[in-house]
Amino acid sequence: MPARIIDGRALAAALNAETAHRIEAGRFHPGLAVVLVGDDPASAIYVRNKDRAARAVGIEARTIRLPADTSETALLARIAALNADPVIDGILVQLPLPPQIRPQAVIEAIDPAKDVDGLSPVNAGRLFMGRPFLVPCTPLGVMKLLAAADVSVSGARALVIGRSNLVGRPLAALLTAADATVTVAHSRTRDLAAECRRAEILVAAAGRPELVRGDWIASEAVVIDVGIHRQKGGGLVGDVAFAEALPVAASITPVPGGVGPMTTACLLENTLTAALARRGHPGKG
Ligand code: GUN
């Protein structure tokens, strides 16, 4: 029996509807600033999609486009102004940044209360200490996909391929907090295929097209594909060889239409979380 397809688009639509409803009930419009430096075409598309999706749920989105030769000092000054701006609840600086700007310096300059990407040291530290506030959007989306697919994470053997601050590291923390037994694999892992074959939950976030082959996947494994790569012919593929994995896995996320829409939906939810916390709403914070 082929794998069940985990529909990220449908789940993202449901989460966006919930976020829109909560914003309407709150009677205020959270403010989100998305900063794009330079003209990387993929980043431009991501930023436009985030802006559109934010407006659709009632978030006041503002995209700030800066030239590719913007200095680090100038970008830090923009961030300081956004930190101080009372109508801005969330700040996202699209990565990657041009080479003259150190991403860590920028991430560390964002007020943790407005850090809707969850990448600042304060939010990363809180996640690792088991007291999460704003959690990185892609790993949060992966956890919601697992929950929606009724995957029992507790006690499961989970493999995360990739150790980036954006995905692999925070996802390993979330899976650990959900009581999975977590292995983090990376470019120096010996015999990645063998690690994959042991995994009951396999998350591929390596950034390498079709790295994970069908015969690396255990039957009955749940496969979450975080990768997205444009092929020469124009099609999109993930980090998993989808056609090979489909007959083997129990369930799998497609590319596109799996993790991607959930990343955006979680950004919008994080923006609302930040807005509520800044208004003294009890709960997270
Ligand atoms: N570039 C690719 N993914 C992301 C993300 O989740 N956040 C930011 N800021 N940049 C990205």
Coordinates of N, CA and C in Angstrom, one line a residue, residues 6-237:
I6 N 0.7 13.3 3.7 CA 0.3 14.2 4.8 C 0.2 15.6 4.1
D7 N -1.0 16.1 4.1 CA -1.4 17.3 3.3 C -1.1 18.6 4.1
G8 N 0.1 19.2 3.8 CA 0.4 20.4 4.5 C -0.4 21.6 4.2
R9 N -0.9 21.6 2.9 CA -1.7 22.8 2.5 C -3.0 22.8 3.3
A10 N -3.6 21.7 3.4 CA -4.9 21.6 4.2 C -4.7 22.0 5.6
L11 N -3.6 21.5 6.2 CA -3.4 21.8 7.6 C -3.0 23.2 7.8
A12 N -2.3 23.8 6.9 CA -1.9 25.2 7.0 C -3.2 26.1 6.8
A13 N -4.1 25.7 5.9 CA -5.3 26.5 5.7 C -6.1 26.5 7.0
A14 N -6.2 25.3 7.7 CA -6.9 25.2 9.0 C -6.3 26.1 10.0
L15 N -4.9 26.1 10.1 CA -4.2 26.9 11.1 C -4.4 28.4 10.8
N16 N -4.3 28.7 9.5 CA -4.5 30.1 9.2 C -6.0 30.6 9.5
A17 N -6.9 29.7 9.3 CA -8.3 30.1 9.6 C -8.4 30.3 11.1
E18 N -7.8 29.5 11.9 CA -7.8 29.7 13.4 C -7.1 31.0 13.8
T19 N -6.0 31.3 13.2 CA -5.2 32.5 13.5 C -6.1 33.7 13.1
A20 N -6.7 33.7 11.9 CA -7.6 34.8 11.5 C -8.7 35.0 12.5
H21 N -9.3 33.9 12.9 CA -10.4 34.0 13.9 C -10.0 34.6 15.2
R22 N -8.8 34.2 15.7 CA -8.3 34.7 17.0 C -8.0 36.2 16.8
I23 N -7.5 36.6 15.6 CA -7.2 38.0 15.4 C -8.5 38.8 15.4
E24 N -9.5 38.3 14.7 CA -10.8 39.0 14.7 C -11.3 39.1 16.1
A25 N -11.2 38.1 16.9 CA -11.8 38.1 18.2 C -11.0 39.1 19.1
G26 N -9.7 39.2 18.8 CA -8.9 40.1 19.7 C -9.1 41.6 19.4
R27 N -9.7 41.9 18.2 CA -10.0 43.3 17.8 C -8.8 44.2 17.7
F28 N -7.7 43.6 17.3 CA -6.5 44.4 16.9 C -5.8 43.7 15.8
H29 N -5.0 44.5 15.1 CA -4.2 43.9 14.0 C -2.7 43.8 14.4
P30 N -2.2 42.6 14.6 CA -0.8 42.5 14.8 C 0.1 43.1 13.7
G31 N 1.2 43.6 14.0 CA 2.1 44.2 12.9 C 3.3 43.3 12.7
L32 N 3.6 43.0 11.4 CA 4.7 42.2 11.1 C 5.6 42.9 10.1
A33 N 6.9 43.0 10.4 CA 7.8 43.6 9.4 C 8.7 42.5 8.9
V34 N 8.7 42.4 7.6 CA 9.6 41.4 6.9 C 10.7 42.2 6.1
V35 N 11.9 41.9 6.4 CA 13.0 42.6 5.9 C 13.7 41.7 4.8
L36 N 13.9 42.3 3.6 CA 14.6 41.5 2.6 C 15.7 42.4 2.1
V37 N 16.9 41.9 2.2 CA 18.1 42.6 1.7 C 18.6 41.9 0.4
G38 N 18.7 42.7 -0.6 CA 19.2 42.2 -1.9 C 18.0 41.6 -2.7
D39 N 18.4 41.0 -3.8 CA 17.4 40.6 -4.8 C 17.5 39.1 -5.2
D40 N 17.8 38.2 -4.2 CA 17.8 36.8 -4.4 C 16.4 36.4 -4.8
P41 N 16.2 35.8 -6.1 CA 14.8 35.6 -6.6 C 14.0 34.7 -5.7
A42 N 14.6 33.6 -5.1 CA 13.8 32.7 -4.3 C 13.4 33.4 -3.0
S43 N 14.3 34.2 -2.4 CA 13.9 35.0 -1.2 C 12.8 36.0 -1.5
A44 N 12.8 36.6 -2.7 CA 11.8 37.5 -3.1 C 10.4 36.9 -3.1
I45 N 10.4 35.6 -3.6 CA 9.1 34.9 -3.7 C 8.6 34.6 -2.3
Y46 N 9.6 34.1 -1.5 CA 9.2 33.7 -0.1 C 8.6 34.9 0.6
V47 N 9.3 36.0 0.5 CA 8.8 37.2 1.2 C 7.5 37.7 0.7
R48 N 7.3 37.7 -0.6 CA 6.0 38.1 -1.1 C 4.9 37.2 -0.6
N49 N 5.1 35.9 -0.6 CA 4.1 34.9 -0.1 C 3.8 35.2 1.4
K50 N 4.9 35.5 2.2 CA 4.6 35.7 3.6 C 3.8 37.0 3.8
D51 N 4.1 38.0 3.0 CA 3.3 39.3 3.1 C 1.9 39.0 2.8
R52 N 1.6 38.3 1.7 CA 0.2 38.0 1.3 C -0.5 37.2 2.3
A53 N 0.1 36.2 2.8 CA -0.5 35.3 3.8 C -0.8 36.0 5.0
A54 N 0.1 36.9 5.4 CA -0.1 37.7 6.7 C -1.4 38.6 6.5
R55 N -1.5 39.3 5.4 CA -2.6 40.2 5.2 C -3.9 39.4 5.2
A56 N -3.9 38.2 4.6 CA -5.1 37.4 4.5 C -5.7 37.0 5.9
V57 N -4.8 37.0 6.9 CA -5.4 36.6 8.2 C -5.6 37.8 9.1
G58 N -5.3 39.0 8.6 CA -5.6 40.3 9.4 C -4.3 40.8 10.0
I59 N -3.2 40.4 9.6 CA -1.9 40.9 10.1 C -1.5 42.1 9.2
E60 N -1.1 43.2 9.8 CA -0.6 44.4 9.1 C 0.8 44.1 8.7
A61 N 1.0 43.6 7.5 CA 2.4 43.2 7.1 C 3.1 44.4 6.3
R62 N 4.3 44.6 6.6 CA 5.1 45.6 6.0 C 6.4 45.0 5.5
T63 N 6.6 45.0 4.2 CA 7.9 44.4 3.6 C 8.9 45.6 3.4
I64 N 10.0 45.4 4.0 CA 11.1 46.4 3.8 C 12.2 45.9 2.9
R65 N 12.3 46.5 1.8 CA 13.3 46.0 0.8 C 14.5 46.9 0.8
L66 N 15.6 46.3 1.0 CA 16.9 47.1 1.1 C 17.8 46.6 0.0
P67 N 18.7 47.5 -0.5 CA 19.6 47.1 -1.6 C 20.6 46.1 -1.2
A68 N 21.1 45.3 -2.1 CA 22.1 44.3 -1.8 C 23.4 44.8 -1.2
D69 N 23.7 46.1 -1.4 CA 25.0 46.6 -0.8 C 24.7 47.3 0.5
T70 N 23.6 47.0 1.1 CA 23.3 47.6 2.5 C 24.4 47.2 3.5
S71 N 24.9 48.1 4.3 CA 25.9 47.7 5.3 C 25.2 47.1 6.5
E72 N 26.0 46.3 7.2 CA 25.5 45.7 8.5 C 25.1 46.8 9.4
T73 N 25.8 47.9 9.5 CA 25.4 49.0 10.4 C 24.1 49.6 10.0
A74 N 23.9 49.8 8.7 CA 22.6 50.3 8.3 C 21.4 49.3 8.6
L75 N 21.7 48.0 8.4 CA 20.6 47.1 8.7 C 20.3 47.0 10.2
L76 N 21.4 47.1 11.0 CA 21.2 47.1 12.5 C 20.4 48.3 12.9
A77 N 20.6 49.4 12.3 CA 19.9 50.7 12.6 C 18.4 50.5 12.3
R78 N 18.1 49.8 11.1 CA 16.7 49.6 10.8 C 16.0 48.7 11.8
I79 N 16.8 47.7 12.3 CA 16.2 46.7 13.2 C 16.0 47.4 14.6
A80 N 16.9 48.3 15.0 CA 16.7 49.1 16.2 C 15.4 49.9 16.1
A81 N 15.2 50.5 14.9 CA 14.0 51.3 14.8 C 12.7 50.4 14.8
L82 N 12.8 49.2 14.3 CA 11.6 48.3 14.3 C 11.4 47.8 15.7
N83 N 12.5 47.6 16.5 CA 12.4 47.2 17.9 C 11.6 48.2 18.7
A84 N 11.9 49.5 18.4 CA 11.3 50.6 19.1 C 9.9 51.0 18.6
D85 N 9.5 50.5 17.5 CA 8.2 50.9 16.9 C 7.0 50.1 17.5
P86 N 6.1 50.9 18.2 CA 5.1 50.2 18.9 C 4.1 49.4 18.1
V87 N 3.9 49.8 16.8 CA 2.9 49.0 16.0 C 3.5 47.7 15.4
I88 N 4.8 47.5 15.6 CA 5.4 46.3 15.1 C 5.5 45.2 16.2
D89 N 4.8 44.1 16.0 CA 4.9 43.0 16.9 C 5.9 41.9 16.6
G90 N 6.1 41.8 15.2 CA 7.0 40.7 14.8 C 8.0 41.2 13.8
I91 N 9.3 40.8 13.8 CA 10.3 41.2 12.9 C 10.9 39.9 12.3
L92 N 11.0 39.8 11.0 CA 11.6 38.7 10.3 C 12.6 39.2 9.3
V93 N 13.9 38.8 9.4 CA 14.9 39.2 8.4 C 15.1 37.9 7.6
Q94 N 14.8 38.0 6.3 CA 14.9 36.9 5.4 C 16.3 36.5 5.2
L95 N 16.6 35.2 5.4 CA 18.0 34.6 5.2 C 18.0 33.9 3.8
P96 N 19.1 33.8 3.2 CA 20.4 34.3 3.5 C 20.6 35.8 3.3
L97 N 21.6 36.4 4.0 CA 21.9 37.8 3.8 C 23.1 37.9 2.9
P98 N 23.3 39.1 2.3 CA 24.6 39.3 1.5 C 25.8 39.1 2.4
P99 N 27.0 38.8 1.7 CA 28.2 38.4 2.5 C 28.7 39.4 3.4
Q100 N 28.5 40.7 3.2 CA 29.0 41.8 4.1 C 28.3 41.9 5.4
I101 N 27.2 41.1 5.6 CA 26.4 41.2 6.8 C 26.5 39.9 7.5
R102 N 26.8 39.9 8.8 CA 26.9 38.7 9.6 C 25.5 38.4 10.1
P103 N 25.0 37.2 9.7 CA 23.6 36.9 10.1 C 23.4 36.8 11.6
Q104 N 24.4 36.3 12.3 CA 24.2 36.2 13.8 C 24.1 37.6 14.4
A105 N 24.9 38.6 13.9 CA 24.8 39.9 14.5 C 23.4 40.5 14.3
V106 N 22.8 40.2 13.2 CA 21.4 40.7 12.9 C 20.4 40.0 13.8
I107 N 20.5 38.6 13.8 CA 19.5 37.9 14.6 C 19.6 38.3 16.1
E108 N 20.8 38.5 16.6 CA 21.0 38.9 18.0 C 20.5 40.3 18.3
A109 N 20.3 41.1 17.2 CA 19.8 42.5 17.4 C 18.3 42.6 17.5
I110 N 17.6 41.5 17.1 CA 16.1 41.6 17.1 C 15.7 41.4 18.6
D111 N 14.8 42.3 19.0 CA 14.1 42.1 20.3 C 13.5 40.7 20.4
P112 N 13.9 39.9 21.4 CA 13.4 38.5 21.5 C 11.8 38.5 21.6
A113 N 11.2 39.6 22.1 CA 9.8 39.7 22.2 C 9.1 39.8 20.8
K114 N 9.9 40.2 19.8 CA 9.4 40.4 18.4 C 10.0 39.4 17.5
D115 N 10.8 38.5 18.0 CA 11.6 37.5 17.2 C 10.7 36.4 16.7
V116 N 9.9 36.6 15.7 CA 8.9 35.6 15.3 C 9.5 34.4 14.5
D117 N 10.8 34.5 14.2 CA 11.5 33.4 13.6 C 12.1 32.5 14.7
G118 N 12.0 33.0 15.9 CA 12.5 32.1 17.1 C 14.0 31.8 17.0
L119 N 14.8 32.7 16.4 CA 16.2 32.3 16.2 C 17.1 33.1 17.1
S120 N 16.6 34.0 17.9 CA 17.5 34.8 18.8 C 18.0 33.9 19.9
P121 N 19.2 34.2 20.5 CA 19.7 33.4 21.6 C 18.7 33.2 22.7
V122 N 17.9 34.2 23.0 CA 17.0 34.1 24.1 C 15.9 33.0 23.8
N123 N 15.3 33.1 22.6 CA 14.3 32.1 22.2 C 14.8 30.7 22.0
A124 N 16.0 30.6 21.4 CA 16.7 29.3 21.3 C 17.0 28.7 22.6
G125 N 17.5 29.6 23.6 CA 17.8 29.1 24.9 C 16.6 28.6 25.6
R126 N 15.5 29.4 25.5 CA 14.3 29.0 26.2 C 13.8 27.6 25.7
L127 N 13.9 27.4 24.3 CA 13.4 26.2 23.8 C 14.3 25.0 24.3
F128 N 15.6 25.2 24.4 CA 16.5 24.1 24.9 C 16.3 23.9 26.4
M129 N 15.8 24.9 27.1 CA 15.6 24.7 28.5 C 14.2 24.2 28.8
G130 N 13.4 23.9 27.8 CA 12.0 23.3 28.0 C 11.0 24.4 28.3
R131 N 11.3 25.7 28.1 CA 10.4 26.8 28.4 C 10.2 27.6 27.1
P132 N 9.7 27.0 26.0 CA 9.6 27.7 24.8 C 8.7 28.9 24.8
F133 N 9.1 29.9 24.0 CA 8.2 31.1 23.8 C 8.0 31.1 22.3
L134 N 8.8 31.9 21.5 CA 8.7 31.9 20.1 C 9.6 30.8 19.5
V135 N 9.0 29.8 18.8 CA 9.7 28.7 18.3 C 9.9 28.8 16.8
P136 N 11.1 28.5 16.3 CA 11.3 28.6 14.8 C 10.2 27.9 14.0
C137 N 9.8 28.6 12.9 CA 8.5 28.2 12.2 C 8.6 26.8 11.6
T138 N 9.7 26.5 10.9 CA 9.7 25.2 10.2 C 9.6 24.0 11.2
P139 N 10.4 24.0 12.3 CA 10.3 22.9 13.2 C 8.9 22.8 13.9
L140 N 8.4 24.0 14.2 CA 7.0 24.1 14.8 C 6.0 23.4 13.8
G141 N 6.1 23.8 12.6 CA 5.3 23.2 11.5 C 5.4 21.7 11.4
V142 N 6.6 21.2 11.5 CA 6.9 19.8 11.5 C 6.1 19.1 12.6
M143 N 6.2 19.6 13.8 CA 5.6 19.0 15.0 C 4.1 19.0 14.8
K144 N 3.5 20.1 14.2 CA 2.1 20.1 14.0 C 1.6 19.1 12.9
L145 N 2.5 18.9 11.9 CA 2.2 17.9 10.9 C 2.2 16.5 11.5
L146 N 3.1 16.2 12.4 CA 3.2 14.9 13.0 C 1.9 14.7 13.9
A147 N 1.5 15.8 14.6 CA 0.3 15.6 15.5 C -0.9 15.4 14.6
A148 N -1.0 16.2 13.5 CA -2.2 16.0 12.6 C -2.3 14.7 12.0
A149 N -1.1 14.0 11.7 CA -1.1 12.7 11.1 C -1.2 11.6 12.2
D150 N -1.5 12.0 13.4 CA -1.6 11.0 14.5 C -0.4 10.2 14.8
V151 N 0.8 10.7 14.6 CA 2.0 10.0 14.8 C 2.3 10.0 16.3
S152 N 2.5 8.8 16.9 CA 2.9 8.9 18.3 C 4.4 9.1 18.4
V153 N 4.7 10.3 18.9 CA 6.1 10.7 18.9 C 6.8 10.1 20.2
S154 N 6.0 10.0 21.3 CA 6.6 9.6 22.5 C 7.2 8.2 22.4
G155 N 8.5 8.1 22.7 CA 9.2 6.8 22.7 C 9.7 6.4 21.3
A156 N 9.3 7.1 20.2 CA 9.7 6.7 18.9 C 11.1 7.1 18.6
R157 N 11.7 6.3 17.7 CA 13.1 6.6 17.3 C 13.0 7.6 16.1
A158 N 13.5 8.8 16.4 CA 13.4 9.9 15.4 C 14.8 10.2 14.9
L159 N 14.9 10.4 13.6 CA 16.2 10.8 13.0 C 16.0 12.2 12.3
V160 N 16.8 13.1 12.7 CA 16.8 14.4 12.0 C 18.0 14.6 11.2
I161 N 17.9 14.7 9.9 CA 19.1 14.9 9.1 C 19.3 16.4 8.9
G162 N 20.4 17.0 9.4 CA 20.6 18.4 9.4 C 20.7 19.0 10.8
R163 N 21.6 19.9 10.9 CA 21.8 20.5 12.3 C 21.9 22.0 12.2
S164 N 21.1 22.6 11.3 CA 21.0 24.1 11.2 C 20.3 24.7 12.4
N165 N 20.6 26.0 12.7 CA 19.9 26.7 13.7 C 18.4 26.9 13.3
L166 N 18.2 26.9 12.0 CA 16.8 27.2 11.5 C 15.9 26.0 11.7
V167 N 16.5 24.8 11.5 CA 15.6 23.6 11.4 C 16.1 22.5 12.3
G168 N 17.3 21.9 12.0 CA 17.7 20.6 12.7 C 17.8 20.7 14.2
R169 N 18.5 21.7 14.7 CA 18.7 21.9 16.1 C 17.5 22.1 16.9
P170 N 16.6 23.1 16.5 CA 15.4 23.3 17.2 C 14.4 22.1 17.1
L171 N 14.4 21.5 15.9 CA 13.5 20.3 15.8 C 14.0 19.2 16.7
A172 N 15.3 19.0 16.8 CA 15.7 17.9 17.8 C 15.3 18.2 19.2
A173 N 15.3 19.5 19.6 CA 14.8 19.9 20.9 C 13.4 19.7 21.1
L174 N 12.6 20.0 20.1 CA 11.1 19.8 20.2 C 10.8 18.3 20.2
L175 N 11.5 17.5 19.4 CA 11.2 16.0 19.4 C 11.6 15.4 20.8
T176 N 12.7 15.9 21.3 CA 13.2 15.4 22.6 C 12.1 15.8 23.7
A177 N 11.6 17.0 23.6 CA 10.6 17.5 24.6 C 9.4 16.7 24.5
A178 N 9.1 16.1 23.3 CA 7.9 15.3 23.1 C 8.2 13.8 23.3
D179 N 9.4 13.6 23.9 CA 9.8 12.2 24.4 C 10.2 11.2 23.3
A180 N 10.6 11.7 22.2 CA 11.2 10.8 21.1 C 12.6 10.6 21.6
T181 N 13.1 9.5 21.0 CA 14.6 9.2 21.1 C 15.2 9.7 19.9
V182 N 16.0 10.8 20.0 CA 16.4 11.6 18.8 C 17.8 11.4 18.4
T183 N 18.1 11.1 17.2 CA 19.4 11.1 16.6 C 19.5 12.3 15.6
V184 N 20.6 13.0 15.6 CA 20.8 14.1 14.7 C 22.0 13.7 13.7
A185 N 21.6 13.5 12.5 CA 22.7 13.2 11.5 C 23.1 14.4 10.7
H186 N 24.2 14.4 10.1 CA 24.7 15.5 9.4 C 25.8 15.1 8.4
S187 N 26.5 16.0 7.7 CA 27.3 15.7 6.6 C 28.5 14.7 7.0
R188 N 28.8 14.7 8.3 CA 29.9 13.8 8.7 C 29.4 12.5 9.3
T189 N 28.1 12.2 9.2 CA 27.6 11.0 9.8 C 28.1 9.8 8.9
R190 N 28.6 8.8 9.6 CA 29.0 7.5 8.9 C 27.8 6.7 8.6
D191 N 27.6 6.2 7.5 CA 26.5 5.3 7.1 C 25.1 5.9 7.4
L192 N 24.8 7.0 6.7 CA 23.5 7.7 6.8 C 22.4 6.7 6.5
A193 N 22.6 5.9 5.5 CA 21.5 4.9 5.1 C 21.1 4.0 6.3
A194 N 22.1 3.5 7.0 CA 21.8 2.7 8.2 C 21.1 3.4 9.3
E195 N 21.5 4.7 9.5 CA 20.8 5.5 10.5 C 19.3 5.7 10.1
C196 N 19.1 5.9 8.8 CA 17.7 6.1 8.2 C 16.9 4.9 8.4
R197 N 17.5 3.7 8.2 CA 16.7 2.5 8.2 C 16.2 2.2 9.6
R198 N 16.9 2.7 10.7 CA 16.4 2.5 12.0 C 15.3 3.5 12.4
A199 N 15.1 4.5 11.6 CA 14.2 5.6 12.1 C 12.7 5.3 11.9
E200 N 11.9 5.5 12.9 CA 10.5 5.4 12.8 C 9.9 6.8 12.4
I201 N 10.5 7.8 12.8 CA 10.2 9.2 12.2 C 11.5 9.7 11.6
L202 N 11.4 10.0 10.3 CA 12.6 10.5 9.6 C 12.3 11.9 9.0
V203 N 13.1 12.8 9.5 CA 12.9 14.2 9.0 C 14.2 14.6 8.2
A204 N 14.0 14.9 6.9 CA 15.1 15.3 6.1 C 15.2 16.8 5.9
A205 N 16.3 17.4 6.5 CA 16.5 18.8 6.4 C 17.9 19.1 6.1
A206 N 18.4 18.4 5.1 CA 19.9 18.4 4.8 C 20.2 19.4 3.7
G207 N 19.2 19.9 3.0 CA 19.4 20.8 1.9 C 20.1 20.2 0.7
R208 N 19.9 18.9 0.5 CA 20.5 18.2 -0.7 C 19.4 17.4 -1.4
P209 N 19.2 17.7 -2.7 CA 18.1 17.2 -3.5 C 18.1 15.6 -3.5
E210 N 17.0 15.0 -3.1 CA 16.8 13.6 -3.2 C 17.9 12.8 -2.6
L211 N 18.4 13.3 -1.5 CA 19.5 12.6 -0.7 C 19.0 11.2 -0.2
V212 N 17.8 11.2 0.4 CA 17.3 10.0 1.0 C 16.6 9.1 0.0
R213 N 17.1 7.9 -0.2 CA 16.6 7.0 -1.2 C 15.6 6.1 -0.6
G214 N 14.8 5.5 -1.5 CA 13.7 4.6 -1.1 C 14.1 3.5 -0.2
D215 N 15.3 2.9 -0.6 CA 15.7 1.7 0.2 C 16.4 2.0 1.5
W216 N 16.4 3.3 1.8 CA 16.9 3.8 3.2 C 15.8 3.9 4.2
I217 N 14.6 3.7 3.7 CA 13.4 4.0 4.5 C 12.8 2.7 5.1
A218 N 12.6 2.7 6.4 CA 11.9 1.5 7.0 C 10.5 1.5 6.6
S219 N 9.9 0.3 6.4 CA 8.5 0.2 6.1 C 7.8 0.7 7.4
E220 N 6.8 1.4 7.2 CA 6.0 2.0 8.4 C 6.7 3.2 9.0
A221 N 7.7 3.7 8.3 CA 8.3 5.0 8.8 C 7.4 6.2 8.3
V222 N 7.4 7.2 9.2 CA 6.8 8.5 8.8 C 7.9 9.4 8.3
V223 N 7.8 9.9 7.1 CA 8.8 10.7 6.5 C 8.4 12.1 6.3
I224 N 9.2 13.1 6.8 CA 8.9 14.5 6.7 C 10.0 15.1 5.9
D225 N 9.7 15.7 4.8 CA 10.7 16.3 3.9 C 10.7 17.8 4.0
V226 N 11.8 18.3 4.5 CA 11.9 19.8 4.7 C 12.5 20.5 3.5
G227 N 13.2 19.7 2.7 CA 13.9 20.3 1.5 C 13.0 20.8 0.4
I228 N 13.5 21.8 -0.3 CA 12.8 22.2 -1.5 C 13.9 22.7 -2.5
H229 N 13.9 22.1 -3.7 CA 15.0 22.4 -4.6 C 14.4 22.5 -6.0
R230 N 14.7 23.6 -6.7 CA 14.2 23.7 -8.1 C 15.2 22.9 -9.0
Q231 N 14.6 22.0 -9.9 CA 15.4 21.3 -10.8 C 15.6 22.1 -12.1
K232 N 16.6 21.6 -12.9 CA 16.9 22.3 -14.1 C 15.6 22.4 -15.0
G233 N 14.8 21.3 -15.1 CA 13.6 21.4 -15.9 C 12.5 22.2 -15.3
G234 N 12.7 22.8 -14.1 CA 11.7 23.7 -13.5 C 10.9 23.0 -12.4
G235 N 10.9 21.7 -12.3 CA 10.1 21.0 -11.2 C 10.8 21.2 -9.9
L236 N 10.0 20.9 -8.8 CA 10.5 21.0 -7.5 C 10.7 19.6 -6.9
V237 N 11.8 19.4 -6.2 CA 12.0 18.1 -5.4 C 12.5 18.5 -4.0

